[in-house]
Coordinates of C-alpha atoms in Angstrom, one line a residue:
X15 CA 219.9 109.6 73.8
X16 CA 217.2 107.0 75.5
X17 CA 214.3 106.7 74.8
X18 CA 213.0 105.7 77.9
X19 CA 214.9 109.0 79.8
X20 CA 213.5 111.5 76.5
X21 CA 210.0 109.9 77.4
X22 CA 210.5 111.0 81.1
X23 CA 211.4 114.1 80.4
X24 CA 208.7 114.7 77.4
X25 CA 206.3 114.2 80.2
X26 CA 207.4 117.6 82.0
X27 CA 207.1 119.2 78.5
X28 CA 203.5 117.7 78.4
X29 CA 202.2 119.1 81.7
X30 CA 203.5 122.2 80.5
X31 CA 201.4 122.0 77.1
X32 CA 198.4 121.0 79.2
X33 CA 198.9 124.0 81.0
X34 CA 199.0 126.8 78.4
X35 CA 195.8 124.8 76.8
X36 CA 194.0 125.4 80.7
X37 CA 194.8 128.7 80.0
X38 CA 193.4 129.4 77.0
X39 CA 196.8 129.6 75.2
X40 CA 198.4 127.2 72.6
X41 CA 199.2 123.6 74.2
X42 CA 202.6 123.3 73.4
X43 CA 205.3 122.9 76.1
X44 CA 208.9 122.3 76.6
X45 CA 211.6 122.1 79.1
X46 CA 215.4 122.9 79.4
X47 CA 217.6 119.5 81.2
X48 CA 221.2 119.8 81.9
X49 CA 223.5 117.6 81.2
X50 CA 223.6 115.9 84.3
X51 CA 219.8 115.8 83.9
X52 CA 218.7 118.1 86.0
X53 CA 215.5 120.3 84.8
X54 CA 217.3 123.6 84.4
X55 CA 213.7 125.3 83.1
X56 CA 210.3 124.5 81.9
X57 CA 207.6 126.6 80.4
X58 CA 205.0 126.4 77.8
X59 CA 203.6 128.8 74.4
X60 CA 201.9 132.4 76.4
X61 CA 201.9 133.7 72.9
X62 CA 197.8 134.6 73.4
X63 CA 198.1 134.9 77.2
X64 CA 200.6 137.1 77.2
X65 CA 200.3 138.9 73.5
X66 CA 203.8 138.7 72.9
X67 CA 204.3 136.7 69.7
X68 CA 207.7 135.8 70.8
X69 CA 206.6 133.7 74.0
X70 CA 207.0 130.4 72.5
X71 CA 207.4 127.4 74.7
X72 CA 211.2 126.6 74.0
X73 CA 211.5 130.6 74.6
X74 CA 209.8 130.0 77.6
X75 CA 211.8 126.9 79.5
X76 CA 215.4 128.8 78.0
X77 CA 213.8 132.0 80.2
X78 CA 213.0 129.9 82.8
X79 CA 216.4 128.2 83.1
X80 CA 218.5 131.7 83.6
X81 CA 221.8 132.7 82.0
X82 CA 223.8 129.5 82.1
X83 CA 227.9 129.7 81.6
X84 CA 227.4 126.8 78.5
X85 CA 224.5 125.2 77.4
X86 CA 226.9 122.2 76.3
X87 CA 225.5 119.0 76.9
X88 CA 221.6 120.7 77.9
X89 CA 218.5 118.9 75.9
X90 CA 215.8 120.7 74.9
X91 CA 212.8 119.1 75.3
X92 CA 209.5 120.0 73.6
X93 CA 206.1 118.5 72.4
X94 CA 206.2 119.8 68.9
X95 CA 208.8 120.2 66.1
X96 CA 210.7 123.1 67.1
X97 CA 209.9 126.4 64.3
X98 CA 212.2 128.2 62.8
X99 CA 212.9 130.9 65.9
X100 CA 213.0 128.5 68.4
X101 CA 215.6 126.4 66.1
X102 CA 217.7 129.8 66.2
X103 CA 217.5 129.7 70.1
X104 CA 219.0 126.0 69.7
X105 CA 221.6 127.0 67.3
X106 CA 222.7 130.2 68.7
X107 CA 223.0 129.1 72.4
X108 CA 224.8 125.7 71.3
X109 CA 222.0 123.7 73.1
X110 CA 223.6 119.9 71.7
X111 CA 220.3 117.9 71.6
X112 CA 216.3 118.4 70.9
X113 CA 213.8 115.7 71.9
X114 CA 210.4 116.2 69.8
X115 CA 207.3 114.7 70.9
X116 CA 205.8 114.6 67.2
X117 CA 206.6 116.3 64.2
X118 CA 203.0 115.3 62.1
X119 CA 201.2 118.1 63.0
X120 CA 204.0 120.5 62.0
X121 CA 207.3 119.7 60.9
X122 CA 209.7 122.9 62.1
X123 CA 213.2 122.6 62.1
X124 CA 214.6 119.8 63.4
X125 CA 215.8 118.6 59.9
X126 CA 218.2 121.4 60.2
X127 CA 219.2 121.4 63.3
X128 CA 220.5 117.8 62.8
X129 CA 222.3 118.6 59.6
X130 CA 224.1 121.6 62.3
X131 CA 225.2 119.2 64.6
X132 CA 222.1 119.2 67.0
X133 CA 221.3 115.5 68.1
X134 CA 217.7 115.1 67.1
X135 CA 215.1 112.6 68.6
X136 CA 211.9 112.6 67.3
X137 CA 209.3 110.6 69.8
X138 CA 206.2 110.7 67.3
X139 CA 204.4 110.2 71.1
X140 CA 200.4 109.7 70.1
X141 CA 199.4 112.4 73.2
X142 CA 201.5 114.9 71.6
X143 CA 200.1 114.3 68.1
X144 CA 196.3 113.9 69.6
X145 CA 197.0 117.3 71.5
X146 CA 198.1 119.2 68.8
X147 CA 195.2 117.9 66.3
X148 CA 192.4 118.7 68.4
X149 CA 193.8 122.2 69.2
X150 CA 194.1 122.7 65.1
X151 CA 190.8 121.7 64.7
X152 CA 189.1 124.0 67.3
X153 CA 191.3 126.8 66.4
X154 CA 192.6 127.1 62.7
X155 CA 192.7 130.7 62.9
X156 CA 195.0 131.3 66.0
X157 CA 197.0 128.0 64.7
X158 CA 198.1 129.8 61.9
X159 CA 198.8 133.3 62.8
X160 CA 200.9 131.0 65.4
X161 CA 202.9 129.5 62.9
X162 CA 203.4 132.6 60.7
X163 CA 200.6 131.4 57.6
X164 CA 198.1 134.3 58.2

């Protein structure tokens, strides 16, 4: 994939991790493009906004997108290294490539996900990595029991 198009569309996955942090949630966004391109969904982590431990932000943007015939040829976008259920999501819908804005902060499973098949671009983008490191360091606690260590 290019670079220059994944750092396009990163950018809707990063107004969508602003958004959950305006709200009080967890600042990590992500967005569903088609394979002609076009933004099929976007949404962003509602895991403390909503209380539903399942909301994550690639969980979110697939929701958003609606039930789609194939998800050949989509790209999931997101600003952090997808975790484990989210990876699932990839994997069981047969979503064939995953753009990560960092993977410093937390390195899910996009390791696995290539080894399956998935193309994999990781954009190690500094407002990603900045975004996540401040929200860790305000809120260990809710990072975490977000991440499954509590």
């Amino acid at each position: 994939m290019d670079q220059e198009q994944a750092r396009r569309w990163l950018a809707t996955a990063l107004d969508e991790a602003r958004a959950g942090l305006a709200e009080g949630g967890i600042p990590i966004g992500a967005a569903l493009y088609g394979a002609d391109g076009s933004l099929l969904g976007r949404g962003h982590n509602r895991r403390v906004q909503d209380g539903d431990p399942s909301a994550h932000g690639e969980t979110a943007a697939f929701r958003a997108a609606g039930r789609q015939r194939s998800y050949r040829g989509t790209t999931m976008v997101t600003t952090l290294s997808p975790c484990w259920y989210c990876s699932g999501l990839v994997r069981q819908f047969g979503i064939s490539r995953v753009v990560v804005g960092e993977a410093e902060t937390f390195h899910g499973g996009h390791d696995w996900l290539a080894e399956h098949g998935v193309e994999v671009l990781v954009l190690d983008d500094p407002e990603c990595v900045g975004l996540m490191r401040e929200f860790i360091e305000r809120n260990p606690a809710l990072w975490s029991e977000d991440i499954g260590d509590e």
